[in-house]
mmCIF file of C-alpha atoms and ligand atoms in Angstrom:
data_model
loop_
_atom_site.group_PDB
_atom_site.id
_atom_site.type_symbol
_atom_site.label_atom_id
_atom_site.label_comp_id
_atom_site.label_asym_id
_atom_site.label_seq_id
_atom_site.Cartn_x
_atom_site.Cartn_y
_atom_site.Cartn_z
ATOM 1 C CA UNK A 4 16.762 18.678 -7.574
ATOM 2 C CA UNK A 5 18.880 15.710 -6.967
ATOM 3 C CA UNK A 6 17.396 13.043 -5.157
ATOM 4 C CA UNK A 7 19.042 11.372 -1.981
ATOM 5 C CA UNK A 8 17.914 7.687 -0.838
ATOM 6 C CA UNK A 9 19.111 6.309 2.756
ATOM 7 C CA UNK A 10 21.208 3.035 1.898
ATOM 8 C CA UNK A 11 22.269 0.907 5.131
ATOM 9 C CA UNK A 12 23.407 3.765 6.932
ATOM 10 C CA UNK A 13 24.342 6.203 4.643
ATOM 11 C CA UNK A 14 21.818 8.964 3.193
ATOM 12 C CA UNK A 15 23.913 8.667 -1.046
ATOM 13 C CA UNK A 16 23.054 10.547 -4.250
ATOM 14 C CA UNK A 17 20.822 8.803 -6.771
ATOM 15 C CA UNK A 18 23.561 7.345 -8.524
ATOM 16 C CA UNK A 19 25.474 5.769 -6.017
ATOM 17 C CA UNK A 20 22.251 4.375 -4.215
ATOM 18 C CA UNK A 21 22.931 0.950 -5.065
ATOM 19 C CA UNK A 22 22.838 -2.271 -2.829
ATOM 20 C CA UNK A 23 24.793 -5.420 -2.917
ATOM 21 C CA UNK A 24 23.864 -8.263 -5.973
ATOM 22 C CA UNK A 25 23.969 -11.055 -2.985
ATOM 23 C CA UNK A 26 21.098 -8.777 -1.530
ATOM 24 C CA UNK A 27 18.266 -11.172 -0.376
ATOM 25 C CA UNK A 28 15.849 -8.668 -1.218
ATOM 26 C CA UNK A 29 17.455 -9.090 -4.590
ATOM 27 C CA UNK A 30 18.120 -12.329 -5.036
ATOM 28 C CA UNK A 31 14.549 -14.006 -3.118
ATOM 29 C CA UNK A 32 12.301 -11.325 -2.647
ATOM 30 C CA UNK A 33 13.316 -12.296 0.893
ATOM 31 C CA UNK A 34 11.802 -8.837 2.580
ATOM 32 C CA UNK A 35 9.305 -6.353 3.214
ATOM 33 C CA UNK A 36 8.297 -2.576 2.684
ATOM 34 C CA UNK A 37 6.282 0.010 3.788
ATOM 35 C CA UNK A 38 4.945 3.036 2.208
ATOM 36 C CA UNK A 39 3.936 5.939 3.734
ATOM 37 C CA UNK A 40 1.895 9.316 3.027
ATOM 38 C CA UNK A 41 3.401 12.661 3.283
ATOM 39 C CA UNK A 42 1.760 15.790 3.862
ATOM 40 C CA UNK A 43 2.798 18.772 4.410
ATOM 41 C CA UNK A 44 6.258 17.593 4.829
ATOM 42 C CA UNK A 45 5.161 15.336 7.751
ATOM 43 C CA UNK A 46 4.033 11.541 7.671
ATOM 44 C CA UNK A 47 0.894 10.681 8.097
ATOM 45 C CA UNK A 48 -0.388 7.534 10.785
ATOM 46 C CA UNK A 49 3.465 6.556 11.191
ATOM 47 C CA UNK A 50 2.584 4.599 14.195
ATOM 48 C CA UNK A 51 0.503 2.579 12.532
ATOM 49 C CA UNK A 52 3.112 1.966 10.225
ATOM 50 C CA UNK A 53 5.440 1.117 11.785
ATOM 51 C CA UNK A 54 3.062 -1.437 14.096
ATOM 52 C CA UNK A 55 2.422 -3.399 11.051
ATOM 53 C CA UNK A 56 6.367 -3.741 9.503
ATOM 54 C CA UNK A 57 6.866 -4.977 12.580
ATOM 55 C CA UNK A 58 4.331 -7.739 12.506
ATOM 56 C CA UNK A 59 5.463 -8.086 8.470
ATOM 57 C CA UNK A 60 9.265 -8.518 9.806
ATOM 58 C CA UNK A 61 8.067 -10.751 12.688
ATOM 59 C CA UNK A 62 6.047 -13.157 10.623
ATOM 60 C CA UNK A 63 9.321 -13.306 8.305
ATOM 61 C CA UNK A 64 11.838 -13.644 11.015
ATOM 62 C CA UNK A 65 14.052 -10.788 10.131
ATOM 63 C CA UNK A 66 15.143 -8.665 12.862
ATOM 64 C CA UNK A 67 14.158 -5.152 13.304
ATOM 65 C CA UNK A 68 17.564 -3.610 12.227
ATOM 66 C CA UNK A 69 17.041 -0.796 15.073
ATOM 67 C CA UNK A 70 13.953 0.796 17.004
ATOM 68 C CA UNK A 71 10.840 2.271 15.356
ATOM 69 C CA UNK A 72 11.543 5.818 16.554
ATOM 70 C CA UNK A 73 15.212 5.982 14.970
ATOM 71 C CA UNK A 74 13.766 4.191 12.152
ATOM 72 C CA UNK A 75 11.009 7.467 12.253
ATOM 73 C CA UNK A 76 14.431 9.601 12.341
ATOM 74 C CA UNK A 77 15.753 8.072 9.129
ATOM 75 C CA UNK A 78 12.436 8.415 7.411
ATOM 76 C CA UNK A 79 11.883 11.684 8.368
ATOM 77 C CA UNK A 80 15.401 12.722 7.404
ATOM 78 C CA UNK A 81 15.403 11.180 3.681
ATOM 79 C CA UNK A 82 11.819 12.775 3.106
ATOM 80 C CA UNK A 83 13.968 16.171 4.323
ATOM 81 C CA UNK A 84 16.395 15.652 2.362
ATOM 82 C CA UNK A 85 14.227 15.321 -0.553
ATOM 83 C CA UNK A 86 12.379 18.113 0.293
ATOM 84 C CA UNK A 87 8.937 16.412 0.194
ATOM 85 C CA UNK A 88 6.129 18.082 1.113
ATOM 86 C CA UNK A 89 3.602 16.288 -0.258
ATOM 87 C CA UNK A 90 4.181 12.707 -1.066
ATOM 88 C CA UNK A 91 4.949 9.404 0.013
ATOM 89 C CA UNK A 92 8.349 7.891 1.935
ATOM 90 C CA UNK A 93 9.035 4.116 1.143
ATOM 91 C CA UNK A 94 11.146 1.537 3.490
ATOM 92 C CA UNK A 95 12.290 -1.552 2.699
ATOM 93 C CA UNK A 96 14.104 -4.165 4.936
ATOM 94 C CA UNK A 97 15.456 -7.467 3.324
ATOM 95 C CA UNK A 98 17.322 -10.166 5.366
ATOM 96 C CA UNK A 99 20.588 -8.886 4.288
ATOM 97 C CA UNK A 100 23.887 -9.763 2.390
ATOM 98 C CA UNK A 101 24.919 -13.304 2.641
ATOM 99 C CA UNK A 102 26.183 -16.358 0.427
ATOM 100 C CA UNK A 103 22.949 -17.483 -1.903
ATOM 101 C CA UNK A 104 21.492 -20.168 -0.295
ATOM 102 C CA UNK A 105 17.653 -20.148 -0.013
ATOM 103 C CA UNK A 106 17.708 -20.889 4.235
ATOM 104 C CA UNK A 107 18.622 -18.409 6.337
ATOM 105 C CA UNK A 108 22.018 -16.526 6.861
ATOM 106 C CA UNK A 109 23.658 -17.014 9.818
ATOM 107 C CA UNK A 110 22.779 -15.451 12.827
ATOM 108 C CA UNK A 111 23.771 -11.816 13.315
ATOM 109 C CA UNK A 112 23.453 -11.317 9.356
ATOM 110 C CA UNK A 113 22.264 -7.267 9.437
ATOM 111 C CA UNK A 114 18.899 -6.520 7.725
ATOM 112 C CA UNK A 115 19.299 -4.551 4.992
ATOM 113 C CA UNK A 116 17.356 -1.322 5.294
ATOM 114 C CA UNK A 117 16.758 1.229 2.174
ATOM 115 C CA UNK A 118 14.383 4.807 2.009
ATOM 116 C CA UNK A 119 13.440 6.866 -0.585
ATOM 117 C CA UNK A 120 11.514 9.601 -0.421
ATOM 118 C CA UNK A 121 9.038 11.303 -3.308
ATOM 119 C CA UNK A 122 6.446 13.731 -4.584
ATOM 120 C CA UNK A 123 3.025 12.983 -5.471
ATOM 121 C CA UNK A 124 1.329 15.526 -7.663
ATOM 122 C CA UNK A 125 -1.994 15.976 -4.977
ATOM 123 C CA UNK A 126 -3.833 18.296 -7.494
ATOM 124 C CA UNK A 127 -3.322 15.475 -9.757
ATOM 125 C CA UNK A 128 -4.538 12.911 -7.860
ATOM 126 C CA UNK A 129 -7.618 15.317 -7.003
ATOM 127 C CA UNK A 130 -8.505 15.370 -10.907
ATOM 128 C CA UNK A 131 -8.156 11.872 -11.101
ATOM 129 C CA UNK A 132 -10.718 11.123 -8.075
ATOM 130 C CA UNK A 133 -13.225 14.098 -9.789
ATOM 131 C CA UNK A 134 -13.366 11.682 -12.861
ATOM 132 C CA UNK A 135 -13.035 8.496 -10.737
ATOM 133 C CA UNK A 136 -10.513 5.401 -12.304
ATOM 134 C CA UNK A 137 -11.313 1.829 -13.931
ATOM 135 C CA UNK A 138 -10.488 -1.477 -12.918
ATOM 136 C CA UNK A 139 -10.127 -4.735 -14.139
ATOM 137 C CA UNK A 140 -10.571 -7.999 -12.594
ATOM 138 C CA UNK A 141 -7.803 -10.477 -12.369
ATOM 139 C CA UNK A 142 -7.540 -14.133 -10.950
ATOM 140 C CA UNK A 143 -6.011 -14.291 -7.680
ATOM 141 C CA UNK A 144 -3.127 -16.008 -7.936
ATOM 142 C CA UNK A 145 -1.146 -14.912 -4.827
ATOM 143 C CA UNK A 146 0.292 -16.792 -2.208
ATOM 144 C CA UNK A 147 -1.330 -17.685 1.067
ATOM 145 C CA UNK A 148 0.174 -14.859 3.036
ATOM 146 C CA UNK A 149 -0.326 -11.887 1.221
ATOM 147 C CA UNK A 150 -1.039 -9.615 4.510
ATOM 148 C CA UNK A 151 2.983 -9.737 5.174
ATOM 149 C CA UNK A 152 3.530 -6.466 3.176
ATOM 150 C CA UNK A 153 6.736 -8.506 1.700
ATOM 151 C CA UNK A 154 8.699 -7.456 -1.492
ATOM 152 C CA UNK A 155 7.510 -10.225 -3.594
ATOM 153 C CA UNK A 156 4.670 -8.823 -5.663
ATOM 154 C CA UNK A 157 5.041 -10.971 -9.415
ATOM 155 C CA UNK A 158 1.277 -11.090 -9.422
ATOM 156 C CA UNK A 159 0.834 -7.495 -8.568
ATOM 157 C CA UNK A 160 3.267 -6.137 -10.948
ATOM 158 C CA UNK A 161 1.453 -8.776 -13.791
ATOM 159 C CA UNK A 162 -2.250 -7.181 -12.465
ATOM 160 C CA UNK A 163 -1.172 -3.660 -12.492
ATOM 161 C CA UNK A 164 -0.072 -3.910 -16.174
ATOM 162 C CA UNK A 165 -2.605 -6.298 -17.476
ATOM 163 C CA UNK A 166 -4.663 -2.655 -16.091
ATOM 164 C CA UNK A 167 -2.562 -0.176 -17.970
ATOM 165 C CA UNK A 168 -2.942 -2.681 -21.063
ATOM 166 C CA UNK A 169 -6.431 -2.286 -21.104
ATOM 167 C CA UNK A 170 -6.235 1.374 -19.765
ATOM 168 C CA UNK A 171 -7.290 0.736 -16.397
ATOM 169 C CA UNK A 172 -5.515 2.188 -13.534
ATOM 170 C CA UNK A 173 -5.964 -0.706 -10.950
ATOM 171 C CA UNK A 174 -6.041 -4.417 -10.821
ATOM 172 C CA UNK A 175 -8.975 -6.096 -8.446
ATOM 173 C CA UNK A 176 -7.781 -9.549 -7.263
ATOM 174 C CA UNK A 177 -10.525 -12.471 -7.771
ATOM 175 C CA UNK A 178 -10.636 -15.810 -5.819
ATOM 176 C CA UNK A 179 -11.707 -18.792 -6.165
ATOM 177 C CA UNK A 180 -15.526 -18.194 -5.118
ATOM 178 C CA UNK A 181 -15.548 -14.991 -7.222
ATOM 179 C CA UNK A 182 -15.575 -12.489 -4.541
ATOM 180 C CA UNK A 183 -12.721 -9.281 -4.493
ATOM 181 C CA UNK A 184 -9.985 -9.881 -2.576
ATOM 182 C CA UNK A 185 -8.315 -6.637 -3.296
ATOM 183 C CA UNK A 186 -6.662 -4.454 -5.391
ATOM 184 C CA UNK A 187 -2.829 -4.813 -6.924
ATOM 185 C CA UNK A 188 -1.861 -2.171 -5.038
ATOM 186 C CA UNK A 189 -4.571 -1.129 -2.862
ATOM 187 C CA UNK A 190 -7.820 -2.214 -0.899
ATOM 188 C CA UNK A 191 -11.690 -2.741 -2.308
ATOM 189 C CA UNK A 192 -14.359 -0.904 -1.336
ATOM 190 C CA UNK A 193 -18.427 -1.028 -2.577
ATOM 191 C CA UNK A 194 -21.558 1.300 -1.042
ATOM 192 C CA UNK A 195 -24.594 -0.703 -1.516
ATOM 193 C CA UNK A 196 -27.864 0.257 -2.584
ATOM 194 C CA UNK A 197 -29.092 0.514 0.952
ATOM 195 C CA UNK A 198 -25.948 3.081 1.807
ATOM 196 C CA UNK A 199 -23.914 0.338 3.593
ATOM 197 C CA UNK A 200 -20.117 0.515 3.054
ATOM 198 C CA UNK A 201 -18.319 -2.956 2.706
ATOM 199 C CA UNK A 202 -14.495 -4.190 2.289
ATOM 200 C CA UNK A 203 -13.453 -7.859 2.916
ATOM 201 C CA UNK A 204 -12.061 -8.571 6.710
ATOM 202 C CA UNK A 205 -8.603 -8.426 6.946
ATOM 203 C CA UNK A 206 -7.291 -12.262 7.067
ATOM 204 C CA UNK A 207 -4.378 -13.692 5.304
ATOM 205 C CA UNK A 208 -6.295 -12.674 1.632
ATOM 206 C CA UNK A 209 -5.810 -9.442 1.794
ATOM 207 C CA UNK A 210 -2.995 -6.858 2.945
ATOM 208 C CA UNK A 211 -4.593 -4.669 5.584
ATOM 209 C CA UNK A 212 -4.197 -1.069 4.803
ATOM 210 C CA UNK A 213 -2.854 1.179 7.008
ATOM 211 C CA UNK A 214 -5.965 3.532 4.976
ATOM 212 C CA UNK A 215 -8.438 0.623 5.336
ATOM 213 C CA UNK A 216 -7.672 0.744 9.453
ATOM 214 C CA UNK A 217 -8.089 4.511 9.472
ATOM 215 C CA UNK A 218 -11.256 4.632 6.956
ATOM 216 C CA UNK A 219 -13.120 2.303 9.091
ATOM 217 C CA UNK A 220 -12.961 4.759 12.096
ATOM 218 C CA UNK A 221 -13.997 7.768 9.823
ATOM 219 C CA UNK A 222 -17.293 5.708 8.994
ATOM 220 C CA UNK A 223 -18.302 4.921 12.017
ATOM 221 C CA UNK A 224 -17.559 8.216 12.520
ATOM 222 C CA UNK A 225 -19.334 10.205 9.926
ATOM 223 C CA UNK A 226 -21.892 8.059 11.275
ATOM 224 C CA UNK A 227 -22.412 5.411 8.052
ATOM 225 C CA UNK A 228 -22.749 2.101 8.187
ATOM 226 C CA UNK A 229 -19.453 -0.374 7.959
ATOM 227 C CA UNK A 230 -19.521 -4.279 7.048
ATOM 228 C CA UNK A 231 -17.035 -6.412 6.909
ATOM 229 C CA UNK A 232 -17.600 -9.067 4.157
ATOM 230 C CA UNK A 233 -16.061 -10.405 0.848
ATOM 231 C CA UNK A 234 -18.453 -9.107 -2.037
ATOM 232 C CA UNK A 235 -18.720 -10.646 -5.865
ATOM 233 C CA UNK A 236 -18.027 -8.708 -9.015
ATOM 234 C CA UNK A 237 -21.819 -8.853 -9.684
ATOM 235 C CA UNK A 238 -22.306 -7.360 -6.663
ATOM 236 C CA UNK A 239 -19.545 -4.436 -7.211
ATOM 237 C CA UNK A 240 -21.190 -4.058 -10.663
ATOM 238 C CA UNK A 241 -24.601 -3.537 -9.113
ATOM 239 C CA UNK A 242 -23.230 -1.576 -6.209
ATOM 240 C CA UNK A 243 -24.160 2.278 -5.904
ATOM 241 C CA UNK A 244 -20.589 3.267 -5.983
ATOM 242 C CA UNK A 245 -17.257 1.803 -5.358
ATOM 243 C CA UNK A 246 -13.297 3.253 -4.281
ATOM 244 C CA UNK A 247 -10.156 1.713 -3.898
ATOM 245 C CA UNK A 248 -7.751 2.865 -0.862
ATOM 246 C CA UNK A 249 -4.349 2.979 -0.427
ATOM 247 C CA UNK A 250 -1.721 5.175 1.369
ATOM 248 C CA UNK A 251 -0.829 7.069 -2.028
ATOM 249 C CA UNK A 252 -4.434 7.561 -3.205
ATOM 250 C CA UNK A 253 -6.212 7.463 0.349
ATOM 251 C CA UNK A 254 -9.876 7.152 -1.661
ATOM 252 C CA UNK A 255 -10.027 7.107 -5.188
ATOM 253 C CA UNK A 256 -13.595 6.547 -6.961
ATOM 254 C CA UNK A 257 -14.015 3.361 -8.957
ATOM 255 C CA UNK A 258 -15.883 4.247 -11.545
ATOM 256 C CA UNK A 259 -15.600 1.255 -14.171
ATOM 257 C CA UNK A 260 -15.083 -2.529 -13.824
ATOM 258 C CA UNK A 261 -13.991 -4.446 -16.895
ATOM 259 C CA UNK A 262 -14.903 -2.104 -18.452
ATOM 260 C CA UNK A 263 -18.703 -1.572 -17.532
ATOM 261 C CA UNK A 264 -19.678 1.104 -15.373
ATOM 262 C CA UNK A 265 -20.591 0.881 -11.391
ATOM 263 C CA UNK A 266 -24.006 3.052 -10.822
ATOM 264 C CA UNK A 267 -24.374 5.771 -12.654
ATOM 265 C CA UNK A 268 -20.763 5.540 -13.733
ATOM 266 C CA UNK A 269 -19.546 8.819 -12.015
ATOM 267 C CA UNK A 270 -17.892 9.097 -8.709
ATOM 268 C CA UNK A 271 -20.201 8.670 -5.881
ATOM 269 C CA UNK A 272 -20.814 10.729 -3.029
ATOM 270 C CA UNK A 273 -20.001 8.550 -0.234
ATOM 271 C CA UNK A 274 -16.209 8.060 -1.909
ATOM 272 C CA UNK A 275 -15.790 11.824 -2.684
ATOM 273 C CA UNK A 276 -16.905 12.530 0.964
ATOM 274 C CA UNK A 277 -14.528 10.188 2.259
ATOM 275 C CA UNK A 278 -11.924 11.362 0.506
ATOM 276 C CA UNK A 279 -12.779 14.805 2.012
ATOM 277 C CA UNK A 280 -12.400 13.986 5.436
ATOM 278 C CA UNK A 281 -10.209 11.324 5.532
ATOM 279 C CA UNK A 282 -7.302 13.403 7.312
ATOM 280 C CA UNK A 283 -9.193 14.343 10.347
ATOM 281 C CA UNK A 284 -8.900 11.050 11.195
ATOM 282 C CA UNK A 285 -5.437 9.986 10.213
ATOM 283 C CA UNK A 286 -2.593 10.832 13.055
ATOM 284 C CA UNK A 287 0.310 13.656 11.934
ATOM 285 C CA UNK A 288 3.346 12.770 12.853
HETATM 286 N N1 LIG B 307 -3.294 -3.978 -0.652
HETATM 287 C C1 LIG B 307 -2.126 -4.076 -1.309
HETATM 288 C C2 LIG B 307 -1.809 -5.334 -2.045
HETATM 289 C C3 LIG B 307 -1.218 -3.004 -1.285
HETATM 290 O O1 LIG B 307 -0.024 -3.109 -1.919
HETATM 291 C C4 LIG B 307 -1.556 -1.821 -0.592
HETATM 292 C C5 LIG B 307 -0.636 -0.666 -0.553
HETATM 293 O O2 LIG B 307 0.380 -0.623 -1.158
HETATM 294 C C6 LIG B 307 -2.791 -1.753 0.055
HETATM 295 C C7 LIG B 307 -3.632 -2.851 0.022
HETATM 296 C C8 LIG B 307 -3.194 -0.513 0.815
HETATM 297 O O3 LIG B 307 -2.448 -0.372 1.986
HETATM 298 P P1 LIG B 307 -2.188 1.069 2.651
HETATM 299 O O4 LIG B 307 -3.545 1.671 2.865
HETATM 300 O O5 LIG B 307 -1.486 0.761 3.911
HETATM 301 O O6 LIG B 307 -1.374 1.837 1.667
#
């Protein structure tokens, strides 16, 4: 089936999907993205979505190019298009077309707004979380402002494939004390010994996941216990089990770190349970 993507305005075939070369996106990284699940041809905690592009485009100073319900319309229409049931719908908005020149365009420049739409293979993604993945650690080396979900992502494209290279799936961000910031592509998680669940808070270190948000409700919920604090590699190592989160993998067991293996090395229950339930708690759109 030939693929359709939404390109300022126009839903065009694959081929002619193309944007301008004086595209800020392009030319700076000057923009942002979202990426949301699909399910069952319907996205999943759009709202939420949409809440935090807006504080992304905000904190950037781009304009939203039109409301958050007709931007809903185009999603939903390129994921139709598509015909995805099950997979994920991505949005990007740069500052637009104008003269390179690293300031602003001038005022009343249009944002430049792009969608694609694709399938995820769920069954897949299921085998992978029965097995659980491995991760290796990386310095951080972001900026200071890495929870604007902006296009920009150098270090995360370096982490991701300094995983593959050493057969990992995922990357897990270091800083400077040695605790986890988060993943290339995704959030850190660790159960403790004592059952607790722990991610870092969401400041400016990490990106705060739509998945994250939602997880920390379904704890609560499924009545474990949540904290909020950075933990070390040592302590991930030592940990009973650890996951990773993200909108494409919702909770994927972390298995291996550099290599050696967290607990018993096997997907934990807490993770696989999570995993389980974690759409009775995400909102259908
Ligand atoms: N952290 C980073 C750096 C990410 O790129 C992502 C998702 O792409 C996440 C965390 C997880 O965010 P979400 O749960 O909204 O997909």
């Amino acid at each position: 089936m030939s693929r359709i993507a939404y390109v300022n305005g126009r839903y065009r075939p694959w081929r002619d999907a193309t944007v301008h070369v004086e595209d800020r996106g392009y030319q700076f990284s000057d923009g942002v993205y979202e990426v949301c699940e699909v399910r069952g041809g319907r996205m999943v905690d759009e709202r939420r979505h949409m809440a935090r592009l807006e504080r992304s485009l905000a904190a950037l100073r781009i304009p939203m190019p039109m409301s958050p319900a007709a931007l809903g319309v185009v999603m939903r229409e390129t994921i139709r298009h598509n015909r995805v049931g099950d997979g994920i719908v991505y949005l990007q908005i740069t500052r637009g077309v104008a003269r390179r020149d690293h300031a602003f365009p001038p005022p009343g420049t249009a944002p430049a707004v792009v969608v694609t739409a694709r399938s995820l293979d769920l069954s897949g993604n299921d085998a992978l979380a029965a097995r659980g993945v491995g991760v290796v650690t990386v310095p951080d080396n972001r900026w200071g402002r890495v929870d604007i979900k902006s296009i920009a992502l150098l270090p995360n494209v370096l982490a991701k494939q300094a995983a593959r290279e050493q057969g990992a799936r995922e990357a897990w961000f270091v800083d400077r004390d040695g605790m986890v910031t988060e993943g290339s592509s995704s959030n850190a998680w660790i159960v403790t010994e004592d059952g607790r669940v722990v991610t870092r808070a969401a400041d400016t270190a990490i990106l705060r996941g739509i998945t994250r948000d939602v997880l920390i409700g379904a704890i609560s919920a499924e009545g474990l216990t949540f904290e909020e604090r950075p933990f070390s590699v040592a302590e991930a190592l030592a940990a009973r089990e650890a996951f990773l989160t993200s909108a494409s993998q919702i909770v994927m067991p972390v298995v291996q770190i550099d290599g050696k293996p967290v607990g018993r090395g096997r997907p934990g229950p807490v993770a696989l349970a999570l995993r389980q339930t974690f759409h009775r708690y995400a909102e259908r759109g």
